Structures are given as C-alpha cells and as structure tokens.
CSV table of C-alpha atoms in Angstrom, one decimal:
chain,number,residue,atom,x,y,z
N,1,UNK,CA,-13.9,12.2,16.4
N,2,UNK,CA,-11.4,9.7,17.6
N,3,UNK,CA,-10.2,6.7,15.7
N,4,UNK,CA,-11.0,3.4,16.8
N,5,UNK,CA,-9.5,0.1,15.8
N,6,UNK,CA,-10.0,-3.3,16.5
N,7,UNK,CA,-8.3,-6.3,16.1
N,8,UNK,CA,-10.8,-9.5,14.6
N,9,UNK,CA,-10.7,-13.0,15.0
N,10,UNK,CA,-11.6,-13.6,11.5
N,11,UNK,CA,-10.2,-15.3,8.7
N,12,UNK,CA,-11.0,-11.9,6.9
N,13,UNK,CA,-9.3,-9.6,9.5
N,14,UNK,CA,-6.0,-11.7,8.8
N,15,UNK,CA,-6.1,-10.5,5.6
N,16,UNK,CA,-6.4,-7.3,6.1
N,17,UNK,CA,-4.6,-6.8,8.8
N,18,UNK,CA,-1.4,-8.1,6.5
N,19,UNK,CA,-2.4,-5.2,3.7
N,20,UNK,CA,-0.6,-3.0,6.7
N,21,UNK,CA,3.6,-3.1,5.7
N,22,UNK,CA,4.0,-1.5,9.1
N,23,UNK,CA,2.3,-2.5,11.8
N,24,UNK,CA,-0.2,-5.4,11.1
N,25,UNK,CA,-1.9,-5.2,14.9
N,26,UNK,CA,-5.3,-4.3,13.3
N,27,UNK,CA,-8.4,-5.4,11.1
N,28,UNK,CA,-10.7,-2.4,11.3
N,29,UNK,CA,-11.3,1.4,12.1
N,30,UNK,CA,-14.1,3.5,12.9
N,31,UNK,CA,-14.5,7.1,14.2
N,32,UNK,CA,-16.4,7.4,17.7
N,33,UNK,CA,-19.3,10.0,18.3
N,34,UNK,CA,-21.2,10.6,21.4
N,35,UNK,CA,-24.9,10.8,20.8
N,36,UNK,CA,-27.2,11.4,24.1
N,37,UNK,CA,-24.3,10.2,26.5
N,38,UNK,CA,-23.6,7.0,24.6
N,39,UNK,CA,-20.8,6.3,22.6
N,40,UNK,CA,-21.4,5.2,18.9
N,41,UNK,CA,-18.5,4.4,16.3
N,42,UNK,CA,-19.1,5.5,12.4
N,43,UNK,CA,-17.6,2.7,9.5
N,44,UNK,CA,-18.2,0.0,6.9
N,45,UNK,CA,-17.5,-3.1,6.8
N,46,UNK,CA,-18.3,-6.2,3.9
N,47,UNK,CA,-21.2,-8.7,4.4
N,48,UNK,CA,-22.0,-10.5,1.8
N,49,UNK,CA,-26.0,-11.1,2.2
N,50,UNK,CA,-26.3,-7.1,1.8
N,51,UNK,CA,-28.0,-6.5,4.7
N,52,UNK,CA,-25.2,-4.7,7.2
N,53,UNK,CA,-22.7,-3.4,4.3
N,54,UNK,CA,-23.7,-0.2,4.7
N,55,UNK,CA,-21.9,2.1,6.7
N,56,UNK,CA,-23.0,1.9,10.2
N,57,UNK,CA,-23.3,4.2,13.2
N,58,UNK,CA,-22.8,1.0,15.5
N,59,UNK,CA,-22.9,1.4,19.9
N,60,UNK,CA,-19.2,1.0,21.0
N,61,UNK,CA,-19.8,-2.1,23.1
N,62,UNK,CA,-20.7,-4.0,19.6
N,63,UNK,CA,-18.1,-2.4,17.7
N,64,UNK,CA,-15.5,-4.1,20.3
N,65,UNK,CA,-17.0,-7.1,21.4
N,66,UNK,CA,-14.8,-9.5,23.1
N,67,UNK,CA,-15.8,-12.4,21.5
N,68,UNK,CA,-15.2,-10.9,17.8
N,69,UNK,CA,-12.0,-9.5,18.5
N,70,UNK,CA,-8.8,-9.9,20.4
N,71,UNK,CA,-8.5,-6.2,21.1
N,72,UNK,CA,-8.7,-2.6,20.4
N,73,UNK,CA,-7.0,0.8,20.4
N,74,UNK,CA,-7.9,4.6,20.4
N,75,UNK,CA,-6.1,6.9,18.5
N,76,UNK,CA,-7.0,11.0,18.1
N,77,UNK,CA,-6.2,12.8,15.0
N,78,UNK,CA,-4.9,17.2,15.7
N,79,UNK,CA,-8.0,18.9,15.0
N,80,UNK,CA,-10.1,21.9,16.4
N,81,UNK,CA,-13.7,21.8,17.1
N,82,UNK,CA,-14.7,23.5,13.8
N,83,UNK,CA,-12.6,20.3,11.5
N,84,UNK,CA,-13.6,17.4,14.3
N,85,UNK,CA,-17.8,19.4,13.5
N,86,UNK,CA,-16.8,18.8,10.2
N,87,UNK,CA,-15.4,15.6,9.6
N,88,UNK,CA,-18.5,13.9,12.0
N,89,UNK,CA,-20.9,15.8,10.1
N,90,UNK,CA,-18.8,14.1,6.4
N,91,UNK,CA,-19.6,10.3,8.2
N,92,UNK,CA,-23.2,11.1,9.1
N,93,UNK,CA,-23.7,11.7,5.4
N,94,UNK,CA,-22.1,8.9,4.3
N,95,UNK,CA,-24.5,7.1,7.1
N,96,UNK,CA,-27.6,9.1,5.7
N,97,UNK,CA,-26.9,7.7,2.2
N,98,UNK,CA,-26.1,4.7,3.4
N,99,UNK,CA,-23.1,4.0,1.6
N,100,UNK,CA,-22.1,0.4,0.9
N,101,UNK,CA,-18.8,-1.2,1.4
N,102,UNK,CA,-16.1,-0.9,-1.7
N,103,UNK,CA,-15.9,-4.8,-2.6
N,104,UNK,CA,-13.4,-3.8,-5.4
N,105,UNK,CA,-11.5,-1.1,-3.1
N,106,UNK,CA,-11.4,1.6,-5.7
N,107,UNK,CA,-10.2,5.2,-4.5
N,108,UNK,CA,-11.1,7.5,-7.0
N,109,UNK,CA,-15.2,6.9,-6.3
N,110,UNK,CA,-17.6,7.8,-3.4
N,111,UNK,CA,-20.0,5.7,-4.4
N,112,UNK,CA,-18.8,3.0,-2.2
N,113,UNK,CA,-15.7,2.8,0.5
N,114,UNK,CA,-14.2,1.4,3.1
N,115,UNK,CA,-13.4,1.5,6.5
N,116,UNK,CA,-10.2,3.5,5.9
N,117,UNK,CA,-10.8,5.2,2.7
N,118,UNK,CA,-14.3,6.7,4.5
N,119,UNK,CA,-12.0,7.8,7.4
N,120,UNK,CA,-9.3,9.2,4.8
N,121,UNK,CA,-11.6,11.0,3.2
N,122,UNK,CA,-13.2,12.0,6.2
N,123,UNK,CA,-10.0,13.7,7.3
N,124,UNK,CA,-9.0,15.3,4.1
N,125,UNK,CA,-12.2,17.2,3.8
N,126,UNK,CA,-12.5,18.4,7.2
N,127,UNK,CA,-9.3,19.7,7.5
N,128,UNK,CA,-9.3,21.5,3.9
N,129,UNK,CA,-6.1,19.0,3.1
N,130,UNK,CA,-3.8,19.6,5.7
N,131,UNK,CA,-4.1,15.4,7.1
N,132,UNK,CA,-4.3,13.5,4.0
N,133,UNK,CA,-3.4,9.6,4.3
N,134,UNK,CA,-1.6,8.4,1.6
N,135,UNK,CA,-2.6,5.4,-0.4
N,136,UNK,CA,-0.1,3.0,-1.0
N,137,UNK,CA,0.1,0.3,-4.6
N,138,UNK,CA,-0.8,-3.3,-3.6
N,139,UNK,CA,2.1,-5.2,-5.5
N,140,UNK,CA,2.6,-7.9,-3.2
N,141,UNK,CA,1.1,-10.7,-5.1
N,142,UNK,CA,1.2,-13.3,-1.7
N,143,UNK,CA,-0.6,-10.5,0.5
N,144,UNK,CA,-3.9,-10.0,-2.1
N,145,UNK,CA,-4.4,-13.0,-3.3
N,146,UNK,CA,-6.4,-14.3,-0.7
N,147,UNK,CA,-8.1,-11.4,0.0
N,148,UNK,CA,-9.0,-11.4,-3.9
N,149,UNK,CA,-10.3,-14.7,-3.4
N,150,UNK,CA,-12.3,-13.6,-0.6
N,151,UNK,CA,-13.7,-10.1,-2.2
N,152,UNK,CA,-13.9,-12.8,-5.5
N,153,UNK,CA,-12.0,-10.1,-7.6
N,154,UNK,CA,-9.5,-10.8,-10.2
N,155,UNK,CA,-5.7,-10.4,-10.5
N,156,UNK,CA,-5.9,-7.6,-12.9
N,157,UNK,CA,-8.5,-5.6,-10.1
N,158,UNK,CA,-6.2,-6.0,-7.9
N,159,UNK,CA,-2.7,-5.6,-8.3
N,160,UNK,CA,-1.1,-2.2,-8.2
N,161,UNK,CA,-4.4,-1.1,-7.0
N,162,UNK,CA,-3.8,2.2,-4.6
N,163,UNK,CA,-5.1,1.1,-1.0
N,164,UNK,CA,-5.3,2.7,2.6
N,165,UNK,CA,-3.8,0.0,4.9
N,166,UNK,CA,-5.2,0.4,8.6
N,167,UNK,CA,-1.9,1.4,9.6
N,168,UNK,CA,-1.5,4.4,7.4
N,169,UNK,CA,-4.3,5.7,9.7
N,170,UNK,CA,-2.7,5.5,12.9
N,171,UNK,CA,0.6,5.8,11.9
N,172,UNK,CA,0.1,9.4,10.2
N,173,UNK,CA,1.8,12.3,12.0
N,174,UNK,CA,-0.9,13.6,13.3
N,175,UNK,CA,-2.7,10.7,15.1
N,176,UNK,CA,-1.4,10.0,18.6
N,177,UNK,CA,-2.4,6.2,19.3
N,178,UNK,CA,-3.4,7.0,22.8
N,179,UNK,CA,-4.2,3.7,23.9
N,180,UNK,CA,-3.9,-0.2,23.6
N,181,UNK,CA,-6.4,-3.3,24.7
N,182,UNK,CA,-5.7,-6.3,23.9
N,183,UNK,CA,-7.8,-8.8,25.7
N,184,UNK,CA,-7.3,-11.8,28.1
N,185,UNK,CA,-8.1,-16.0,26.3
C-alpha cells in the first residue's frame, strides 16, 4: 500500500510533471503490493497503440527502470491494515476490469482514470473519506497546452478542468515521503 513515484525522461513526463504548482520532482505514481515475495506496483499510464493503457500490476524493477527515469520516491499514506486491505483490494478491481487510461482526464467517471485519480480514489474509498486528495482547476493556459497537444484534446476539454497533480499525492497530510532516489548519468 505504499505510494511510489517516479521521475521519467520523457517528453510526456515534462508535462506532467509541470501540472504539479508545488513540487514538480515527479511524472508518475503507483501503489506497491507484495505478491509471493515480489514486489509489484498498481497504475495506468497512456499508450497510444492500446495495448499497455490499461491499468497494470507491473514488477517494481520495471516500474523504476533506470533507463526510463532519472529517479524515484516512496511515500506511505496513515492507514490500518483493514483501509490498506481495502484500498489494494479497490486497485485489483480496477486491474481485473482492466481499466484504461483517462485520455480526457475527467474526474467525475470510473470508466477510465489516471495514475493519480485511481490512487485518489483508491484512498478515499478505503478510508470511508477521511484522506481525500483534492483536485485542483487547470487554468494555466502555458502549462496544458502541450499536454493538450499531446493527449490531442481541445482548449475547451481542457481548461478549468479539475485535475490531481502528482504532488497533491504526496504532499497530503497524511503521506510521509519516506524516501528519495534520484539516480547517477
């Protein structure tokens, strides 16, 4: 049940890394799991031919590969063992269903998400409400417009849209970041 982010080397990760008003360190969260003595990470992420946009249950080597990304932390959310049961048992349903990534990142369906709505929601649930991650409006024109471009959405789809920046994750009261990697060129 703790929160993982990384830090990509991608044009992609740029952009979302600069959707964070705080702290724009990372790209992408998952949740970590261990499964028969190996650890596996829970999220979503876009790719474009529809074959990995699903979300994923991915082995944590992968899920931090050095030559993807430029780093990682691990964060832990305050919860007992009956909301961390709970909250695992929310992302191996979204996994089951096989839930795609939000291309148009709209809150109010779960039909689709991603990587930080899915963790949001996650937490919300488990925890009968007491962590809830707010959503904040995109209204900086300069920081979605390539992103737009990239998700090829329009303005109007866009702009004022409530989003979950990766550092509203981390950043919440009750997540401790526990630890930073960042690693050596």
């Amino acid at each position: 049940g703790d929160l993982l982010l990384r830090t990509g080397r991608d044009f992609s990760s740029e952009q979302v890394k600069d959707m964070s008003p705080v702290d724009k360190t990372f790209s992408h969260g998952g949740i970590t799991i261990v499964e028969n003595n190996r650890i596996f990470v829970y999220h979503v992420e876009p790719d474009y031919y529809h074959i990995k946009d699903k979300v994923r249950k991915e082995p944590l080597d992968s899920f931090i590969d050095v030559k993807n990304n430029a780093g990682f932390a691990l964060g832990r959310f305050r919860m007992d063992s009956t909301e961390k049961v709970q909250f695992t048992a929310y992302l191996e349903e979204q996994y089951q269903k096989q839930i795609p990534f939000d291309m148009s990142f709209e809150l109010a369906s779960d039909d689709s998400m991603y990587c930080s709505e899915m963790i949001s929601k996650g937490l919300s649930l488990a925890t009968a409400g007491r962590i809830r991650i707010k959503a904040i409006p995109l209204e900086d024109r300069s920081k979605f417009k390539q992103i737009r471009q990239y998700f090829k959405l329009q303005d109007k789809q866009f702009i004022h849209r409530p989003i979950i920046p990766i550092d509203r994750l981390f950043l919440h009261p009750a997540c401790t970041l526990i630890r930073r990697y960042e690693y050596l060129r």
